[in-house]
Coordinates of C-alpha atoms and ligand atoms in Angstrom, one line a residue:
Chain H
M1 CA 0.0 0.1 0.0
I2 CA 2.6 2.4 1.4
E3 CA 5.1 1.8 -1.7
R4 CA 2.4 3.1 -3.9
F5 CA 3.9 6.6 -2.5
L6 CA 7.4 5.5 -1.4
P7 CA 9.6 3.3 -3.8
V8 CA 10.5 0.2 -2.5
A9 CA 14.4 -0.3 -2.9
S10 CA 16.0 -2.6 -0.5
T11 CA 15.4 -6.7 -0.3
Y12 CA 13.6 -6.4 3.2
A13 CA 11.8 -2.9 2.2
G14 CA 8.6 -5.5 0.8
D15 CA 9.1 -7.2 4.3
I16 CA 8.5 -4.3 6.2
D17 CA 5.8 -3.3 3.8
F18 CA 3.7 -6.5 4.8
V19 CA 4.0 -6.3 8.0
F20 CA 2.8 -2.7 8.1
D21 CA 0.0 -4.0 5.7
L22 CA -0.5 -6.6 8.2
I23 CA -0.9 -4.4 11.1
F24 CA -3.0 -1.6 9.2
W25 CA -5.8 -4.2 7.8
T26 CA -5.9 -6.3 11.2
V27 CA -5.8 -3.0 13.1
G28 CA -8.0 -1.2 10.9
F29 CA -11.0 -4.0 10.9
W30 CA -11.1 -4.0 14.4
F31 CA -11.1 -0.1 14.5
L32 CA -14.1 -0.1 12.4
L33 CA -16.0 -3.2 13.6
A34 CA -15.6 -1.2 17.1
Q35 CA -16.8 2.2 15.9
G36 CA -19.6 0.5 14.4
V37 CA -20.8 -1.5 17.0
F38 CA -20.7 1.8 19.1
F39 CA -22.6 3.7 16.6
W40 CA -25.0 0.8 16.3
L41 CA -25.4 1.0 20.0
L42 CA -26.2 4.9 20.1
V43 CA -28.7 4.6 17.6
R44 CA -30.5 1.4 19.1
F45 CA -30.7 2.7 22.1
R46 CA -31.6 6.3 21.8
K47 CA -33.6 8.6 23.7
R48 CA -37.2 7.2 23.6
D49 CA -40.4 8.6 25.8
G50 CA -41.0 6.6 28.6
V51 CA -38.1 4.6 28.9
R52 CA -35.6 5.5 31.4
A53 CA -31.7 5.5 31.6
Q54 CA -29.9 2.5 33.4
Y55 CA -27.2 2.7 35.6
V56 CA -24.7 0.1 34.6
T57 CA -21.8 -0.9 36.7
G58 CA -20.4 -3.3 34.5
E59 CA -20.4 -5.7 36.9
L60 CA -22.2 -8.7 36.0
K61 CA -21.1 -11.4 33.7
S62 CA -22.7 -10.7 31.1
E63 CA -21.7 -7.0 31.2
K64 CA -18.0 -8.2 31.4
R65 CA -18.1 -10.2 28.2
F66 CA -18.1 -6.9 26.6
I67 CA -14.5 -6.3 27.8
T68 CA -13.2 -9.6 28.2
I69 CA -14.1 -11.1 24.6
P70 CA -12.5 -8.4 22.8
H71 CA -9.6 -8.4 25.2
A72 CA -9.0 -12.0 24.2
L73 CA -9.2 -11.3 20.7
V74 CA -6.6 -8.7 20.9
L75 CA -4.7 -11.0 22.2
V76 CA -5.1 -13.5 19.4
C77 CA -4.4 -10.5 17.1
D78 CA -1.1 -9.4 18.8
V79 CA 0.3 -12.9 18.7
F80 CA -0.4 -13.5 15.0
I81 CA 1.1 -9.8 14.5
V82 CA 4.1 -10.7 16.8
F83 CA 4.4 -14.2 14.8
F84 CA 5.1 -12.7 11.4
A85 CA 6.8 -9.6 12.6
I86 CA 9.8 -11.1 14.7
R87 CA 10.8 -12.9 11.3
V88 CA 10.8 -9.7 9.9
W89 CA 13.0 -8.4 12.9
Y90 CA 15.0 -11.0 12.9
D91 CA 16.1 -10.8 9.3
V92 CA 16.8 -6.8 9.1
K93 CA 18.3 -6.4 12.7
Q94 CA 19.1 -9.3 14.0
H95 CA 21.2 -11.6 11.1
L96 CA 24.2 -10.2 9.1
P97 CA 24.5 -11.5 5.5
E98 CA 27.8 -11.9 4.5
A99 CA 29.1 -8.2 3.5
Q100 CA 30.4 -7.6 -0.3
Q101 CA 31.3 -4.1 1.1
T102 CA 31.6 -2.0 4.2
V103 CA 30.7 1.4 4.6
R104 CA 31.1 4.1 7.5
V105 CA 27.9 6.1 8.6
V106 CA 29.2 9.4 10.4
A107 CA 26.4 11.1 12.0
Q108 CA 27.1 14.8 13.6
Q109 CA 25.5 17.9 14.4
W110 CA 24.4 18.5 11.3
A111 CA 25.3 16.3 8.4
W112 CA 25.4 12.3 7.6
S113 CA 29.2 11.8 6.1
F114 CA 30.8 8.3 5.1
V115 CA 33.5 6.8 4.3
Q116 CA 34.0 4.2 1.5
P117 CA 37.1 1.8 1.1
G118 CA 38.8 3.0 -1.8
P119 CA 40.2 0.7 -5.2
D120 CA 42.1 -1.8 -2.1
G121 CA 38.8 -2.7 -0.8
R122 CA 39.5 -1.9 2.9
L123 CA 38.6 0.5 5.5
D124 CA 41.1 2.7 7.3
T125 CA 43.6 3.3 4.6
A126 CA 44.7 5.9 3.1
D127 CA 42.6 5.6 -0.2
D128 CA 39.6 5.8 1.6
I129 CA 36.8 7.7 0.0
K130 CA 35.3 10.3 2.3
T131 CA 32.2 12.2 0.9
V132 CA 29.8 14.4 3.2
D133 CA 25.7 14.3 2.2
E134 CA 26.2 11.5 -0.4
L135 CA 26.5 8.1 -0.3
H136 CA 27.1 6.3 -3.5
V137 CA 26.8 2.1 -3.3
Q138 CA 25.8 -0.2 -6.1
V139 CA 22.6 -2.1 -6.7
G140 CA 22.4 -5.7 -5.9
T141 CA 25.4 -5.7 -3.9
T142 CA 25.0 -6.4 0.2
Y143 CA 26.6 -4.0 2.4
H144 CA 27.6 -3.7 6.2
F145 CA 27.1 0.0 7.3
Q146 CA 29.1 0.9 10.5
L147 CA 27.0 3.8 12.2
V148 CA 29.3 6.3 14.5
S149 CA 28.0 9.6 16.2
R150 CA 30.7 12.6 16.2
D151 CA 28.6 13.9 19.0
V152 CA 24.9 13.3 20.1
V153 CA 22.3 10.5 19.2
H154 CA 21.1 10.5 15.5
S155 CA 19.1 8.2 13.6
F156 CA 20.1 6.6 10.4
S157 CA 16.8 6.5 8.2
V158 CA 16.5 5.8 4.7
P159 CA 12.7 5.3 3.8
V160 CA 13.4 3.8 0.4
F161 CA 15.3 1.1 2.3
R162 CA 12.3 1.1 5.2
L163 CA 15.6 1.1 7.4
K164 CA 15.8 3.4 10.6
Q165 CA 18.6 2.6 13.4
D166 CA 19.6 4.9 16.2
V167 CA 23.2 6.0 15.9
I168 CA 25.0 6.1 19.6
P169 CA 28.0 8.3 20.2
G170 CA 30.4 5.9 21.8
R171 CA 29.5 2.8 19.9
V172 CA 29.9 1.4 16.2
I173 CA 26.6 -0.3 15.6
T174 CA 26.9 -2.4 12.3
G175 CA 23.8 -3.0 10.3
W176 CA 23.6 -4.2 6.7
F177 CA 21.0 -3.8 3.5
E178 CA 21.1 -4.6 -0.1
P179 CA 19.4 -1.9 -2.7
T180 CA 17.8 -3.6 -5.4
R181 CA 17.0 -0.5 -7.6
T182 CA 18.7 2.3 -9.0
G183 CA 18.3 6.4 -8.1
T184 CA 18.7 8.8 -6.0
F185 CA 17.1 8.8 -2.1
D186 CA 16.4 10.6 0.9
I187 CA 18.7 10.0 4.0
Q188 CA 17.1 11.7 7.1
C189 CA 18.0 11.8 10.6
A190 CA 15.1 10.6 12.8
E191 CA 16.5 11.4 16.0
I192 CA 16.1 14.9 17.4
C193 CA 19.6 15.9 17.8
G194 CA 19.5 19.6 18.3
I195 CA 18.7 22.8 16.1
G196 CA 19.6 21.8 12.7
H197 CA 17.7 18.4 13.0
G198 CA 15.7 19.1 10.1
Y199 CA 18.3 20.2 8.1
M200 CA 20.5 17.1 8.0
P201 CA 19.9 16.2 4.0
G202 CA 21.6 13.4 3.1
R203 CA 21.0 11.2 -0.3
I204 CA 21.7 7.6 -0.9
V205 CA 22.9 7.4 -4.8
I206 CA 22.2 3.7 -6.0
E207 CA 24.3 2.9 -9.0
T208 CA 24.8 0.5 -11.2
A209 CA 27.8 -1.5 -11.4
E210 CA 29.6 0.5 -14.0
Q211 CA 28.0 3.8 -13.1
H212 CA 29.7 3.1 -9.4
A213 CA 33.1 2.1 -10.7
A214 CA 33.0 5.4 -12.6
W215 CA 32.2 7.1 -9.5
M216 CA 34.7 5.4 -7.4
A217 CA 37.5 6.1 -10.1
S218 CA 36.7 9.7 -10.5
H219 CA 36.6 10.0 -7.0
S220 CA 39.5 8.6 -5.8
N221 CA 41.6 10.4 -8.5
R222 CA 40.2 13.8 -7.3
E223 CA 41.2 12.9 -3.9
I224 CA 45.1 11.7 -4.8
A225 CA 44.8 14.9 -6.9
A226 CA 43.5 17.0 -4.4
A227 CA 46.1 15.6 -1.6
S228 CA 49.1 16.1 -3.9
G229 CA 48.5 18.8 -6.9
P230 CA 50.2 22.2 -6.1
A231 CA 47.2 24.2 -5.4
A232 CA 46.6 22.2 -2.2
G233 CA 50.0 22.3 -1.1
G234 CA 50.6 20.6 2.4
R235 CA 48.1 18.3 3.6
Chain G
M1 CA -32.4 30.3 4.6
I2 CA -31.1 33.5 3.3
S3 CA -29.7 34.8 6.5
R4 CA -27.7 32.0 6.6
W5 CA -25.7 32.2 3.9
K6 CA -25.2 35.9 4.7
R7 CA -24.2 34.8 7.7
A8 CA -21.7 32.3 6.5
A9 CA -20.5 35.0 4.1
R10 CA -19.7 37.6 6.5
G11 CA -17.9 34.9 8.3
V12 CA -15.6 34.1 4.9
A13 CA -15.0 38.0 5.1
F14 CA -13.9 38.4 8.5
V15 CA -11.5 35.2 8.0
L16 CA -10.1 36.8 5.0
S17 CA -9.8 40.4 6.5
A18 CA -7.5 38.9 9.4
V19 CA -5.6 36.7 7.6
A20 CA -4.6 39.9 5.3
L21 CA -3.8 41.9 8.7
A22 CA -1.7 38.7 10.0
A23 CA 0.6 38.8 6.8
P24 CA 3.4 41.4 6.9
A25 CA 2.8 44.3 5.3
T26 CA 6.0 45.3 3.3
A27 CA 8.0 44.1 6.4
D28 CA 11.4 47.0 6.5
E29 CA 14.5 45.4 6.3
G30 CA 15.7 46.2 9.7
S31 CA 12.8 44.0 11.3
R32 CA 13.6 41.3 9.3
G33 CA 17.0 41.2 9.8
R34 CA 16.3 41.4 13.9
E35 CA 13.4 38.4 13.5
L36 CA 15.8 36.1 11.5
Y37 CA 18.6 36.7 13.9
G38 CA 16.8 34.8 16.7
F39 CA 17.9 32.1 15.2
C40 CA 21.7 32.9 15.2
R41 CA 21.3 33.8 18.9
Q42 CA 20.6 29.9 20.0
C43 CA 24.4 30.2 18.7
H44 CA 26.3 33.3 18.5
M45 CA 24.3 34.9 21.6
D46 CA 22.2 38.0 21.8
N47 CA 25.3 40.0 21.3
G48 CA 26.9 38.5 18.6
A49 CA 29.8 37.6 20.6
G50 CA 29.6 34.0 19.7
N51 CA 30.1 30.8 22.1
P52 CA 33.5 28.5 22.1
L53 CA 31.0 26.0 23.4
Y54 CA 29.3 25.7 19.9
L55 CA 32.2 26.4 17.9
A56 CA 30.2 29.8 17.3
P57 CA 32.7 32.7 16.7
N58 CA 32.1 36.5 17.3
I59 CA 30.3 37.8 14.3
A60 CA 28.8 41.4 16.1
G61 CA 29.8 44.4 13.7
L62 CA 31.4 42.0 10.9
P63 CA 31.1 43.7 7.3
E64 CA 27.7 43.4 6.2
W65 CA 29.4 41.9 3.0
Y66 CA 31.5 39.6 4.4
V67 CA 28.6 38.1 6.5
A68 CA 26.2 37.8 3.6
R69 CA 28.8 36.5 0.9
Q70 CA 29.5 33.6 4.5
L71 CA 25.9 33.1 4.4
D72 CA 25.5 32.2 0.9
K73 CA 28.5 30.1 1.1
F74 CA 26.7 28.1 3.9
H75 CA 23.8 28.0 1.7
S76 CA 25.3 26.4 -1.2
G77 CA 27.6 24.0 0.6
I78 CA 30.8 25.9 -0.9
R79 CA 31.9 26.1 3.0
G80 CA 30.7 23.8 5.7
T81 CA 30.9 20.6 3.4
N82 CA 34.0 19.0 4.3
F83 CA 34.2 15.7 5.8
D84 CA 36.2 17.1 8.9
D85 CA 34.9 20.5 9.3
V86 CA 32.8 20.0 12.2
A87 CA 32.4 23.3 13.3
G88 CA 31.3 24.3 9.7
M89 CA 29.2 21.6 9.3
R90 CA 27.1 23.0 12.6
M91 CA 26.7 26.7 10.5
R92 CA 25.4 24.6 7.6
P93 CA 21.8 24.0 8.5
V94 CA 21.5 27.6 9.1
G95 CA 22.6 28.5 5.4
I96 CA 20.3 26.1 4.1
W97 CA 17.5 27.5 6.4
L98 CA 17.9 31.3 5.1
E99 CA 16.5 30.1 1.5
K100 CA 15.7 33.5 -0.1
E101 CA 18.9 35.7 -1.1
S102 CA 17.1 38.6 0.6
D103 CA 16.6 37.2 4.1
R104 CA 20.6 36.4 4.0
K105 CA 21.4 40.1 3.0
A106 CA 18.7 41.3 5.6
V107 CA 20.0 39.4 8.2
A108 CA 24.3 40.5 7.2
A109 CA 23.0 44.2 7.8
Y110 CA 21.2 43.4 11.6
V111 CA 24.7 41.4 12.1
A112 CA 26.8 44.2 10.7
S113 CA 24.4 46.6 13.0
L114 CA 25.6 44.8 16.1
P115 CA 28.1 46.7 18.6
I116 CA 31.6 45.4 18.0
V117 CA 32.5 42.9 21.3
E118 CA 36.2 43.0 22.2
P119 CA 37.3 39.3 22.1
A120 CA 38.7 38.0 25.8
P121 CA 42.0 36.5 24.6
T122 CA 42.0 32.6 25.3
L123 CA 45.3 31.1 23.4
V124 CA 48.5 31.3 24.9
G125 CA 52.3 31.2 24.0
G126 CA 51.9 33.9 21.2
D127 CA 54.5 36.3 20.5
P128 CA 53.3 39.3 19.1
E129 CA 56.9 40.8 17.9
R130 CA 57.5 37.6 16.0
G131 CA 53.7 37.9 14.6
K132 CA 54.0 41.5 13.6
A133 CA 56.8 40.1 10.8
L134 CA 54.7 37.6 9.8
Y135 CA 51.8 39.5 9.7
A136 CA 53.4 41.7 6.9
P137 CA 51.7 39.6 3.8
C138 CA 48.5 39.3 5.5
S139 CA 48.1 43.8 5.6
A140 CA 48.3 43.5 1.9
C141 CA 44.3 42.1 1.6
H142 CA 43.5 42.5 5.2
G143 CA 44.6 46.0 5.7
P144 CA 47.8 46.8 8.3
D145 CA 45.3 47.3 10.8
A146 CA 43.3 43.9 10.2
K147 CA 39.8 46.1 9.5
G148 CA 39.3 44.4 6.7
M149 CA 39.1 45.4 2.8
E150 CA 35.8 45.1 0.7
A151 CA 37.8 45.3 -2.6
L152 CA 39.8 42.4 -2.2
G153 CA 37.1 40.3 -0.2
A154 CA 39.3 40.4 2.7
P155 CA 37.0 40.5 6.7
A156 CA 38.0 42.0 9.3
L157 CA 40.0 40.4 11.6
D158 CA 40.7 42.6 14.6
H159 CA 38.0 41.8 17.0
Q160 CA 37.8 38.2 16.3
D161 CA 37.9 35.4 18.6
D162 CA 41.5 34.1 18.9
W163 CA 40.5 30.4 19.0
Y164 CA 38.5 30.9 15.9
L165 CA 41.2 32.7 13.9
L166 CA 43.8 29.6 14.5
T167 CA 41.0 26.9 13.9
Q168 CA 40.3 29.1 10.4
L169 CA 43.7 29.3 9.5
E170 CA 44.5 25.4 10.4
H171 CA 41.3 24.8 8.2
F172 CA 42.2 27.3 5.3
K173 CA 46.2 25.3 5.7
S174 CA 44.4 21.5 5.4
G175 CA 42.0 22.7 2.6
I176 CA 39.0 21.8 5.2
R177 CA 37.8 25.5 4.4
G178 CA 38.6 27.1 0.6
S179 CA 39.3 24.5 -1.2
K180 CA 36.2 23.5 -3.4
P181 CA 36.4 25.0 -6.7
Q182 CA 34.2 27.6 -6.6
D183 CA 35.2 29.0 -3.1
V184 CA 37.2 32.7 -5.0
Q185 CA 37.9 33.9 -2.2
G186 CA 39.0 30.7 -0.2
A187 CA 41.4 29.8 -2.9
Q188 CA 43.1 33.6 -2.3
M189 CA 43.4 33.2 1.4
R190 CA 44.7 29.3 1.1
P191 CA 48.3 29.9 -0.1
M192 CA 48.6 32.6 2.7
A193 CA 47.7 30.1 5.6
M194 CA 50.4 27.9 4.0
L195 CA 52.8 30.6 4.7
L196 CA 52.4 30.0 8.2
A197 CA 55.0 27.2 9.0
D198 CA 53.2 25.6 11.9
E199 CA 51.2 26.1 14.9
Q200 CA 53.3 28.0 16.9
A201 CA 53.7 30.8 13.7
M202 CA 49.7 31.2 13.8
K203 CA 49.8 31.5 17.3
D204 CA 52.1 34.3 16.8
V205 CA 50.1 36.1 13.9
I206 CA 47.3 35.8 15.8
A207 CA 48.4 37.3 19.0
Y208 CA 49.6 40.2 16.8
I209 CA 46.4 40.5 15.1
M210 CA 44.8 40.7 18.7
T211 CA 47.1 43.8 19.6
L212 CA 45.7 45.5 16.6
G213 CA 41.7 45.4 18.2
G214 CA 40.6 47.9 20.4
A215 CA 39.7 50.9 18.2
P216 CA 36.2 51.2 17.4
K217 CA 35.4 50.0 13.4
T218 CA 32.4 50.9 11.3
A219 CA 29.8 48.3 10.6
K220 CA 30.5 48.8 7.1
E221 CA 33.9 48.5 6.0
Ligands
CU1 CU1 20.7 14.4 13.7

């Protein structure tokens, strides 16, 4: 349902949408039914001449049924939802598929920055590619992300991935995603982090293998040129 | 029935006129700038003196053209988008927030109109004597008394916080500030920062600049 408004761009986005729909329809059904009963009662027992209103204490067994039966139904629905939700939760947050690439996502007041391995494929080496605002990834590749914060709590939110994960200062939080379609999409901060919280505009650029290789090449060249070119001097 | 329609029409007319009254009629520049400054206050404080805790510098009385240009740079991402620019990224949302150029101008005019606040020195170990010699090349653009020169795009430095001057010199030198291709003025300042061999030289020249403050500077130089 929601995917009509927001593209689906990760392997697990559909699963999250499924749970979302499940909750929506389950809760929606009972909501409408309860409202229906409520209005029916209003009309059915409306004011009539010669009929006195009754004071109902709700202590009789026949009256308590109006609480206990819906209560049991709610519990059944809960179990039903949890049954499906746990599997998705496990897939998205608890299990970690083998990584083909690892990126570091750095949150700070107020920007997202990213560190990607350069040609050597490893982080924390001289050829790392550092970007601000833009994360470039390759479609169909399993990524691990390492979330770190330079100051306060933020939350890494990629709506098209249906991914949201808090970033806690002092901790490295690892998670994963696999992009399934190309395009440029939003990255947002989903945890109030100060006055500039609404202005942490990140973008994720999902590219084909060729596009991504070209980006890597151009970017690492530029970095190296900037570090050693005459204009840059002492670095 | 008729009277009900009339009443409804009168209600709509009332709401419309209330909306028209509430909308600012040709707000004058000064009050717009003051209104916008309400946001800046959070970090640069009421008087514009800044706050090192937020890494926010003293902007009180900085020249209007310079403030407007820096706001443009933060707005377009020429400044405050380097990976290592922790302070610049704090100021950057403000630039994004100031969407309209007219607003950036208005708040710049207000900042320029704030009375100068003399900064308290925070750095130790700078030698103004050695700094005086190191300042010689700087005076070509920033002026012999560091009051800045609009024609060369170089801002006043004489009332700036010493800790901020130091980080900016380091940022220019390492390319954290001024290395974006569109940053014309930054490109002029970068090689100058490279003239300062190390942190000691920076502290020396800053110690000298700090001796130049004191004389009141007009808002628009
Ligand atoms: Cu945030």
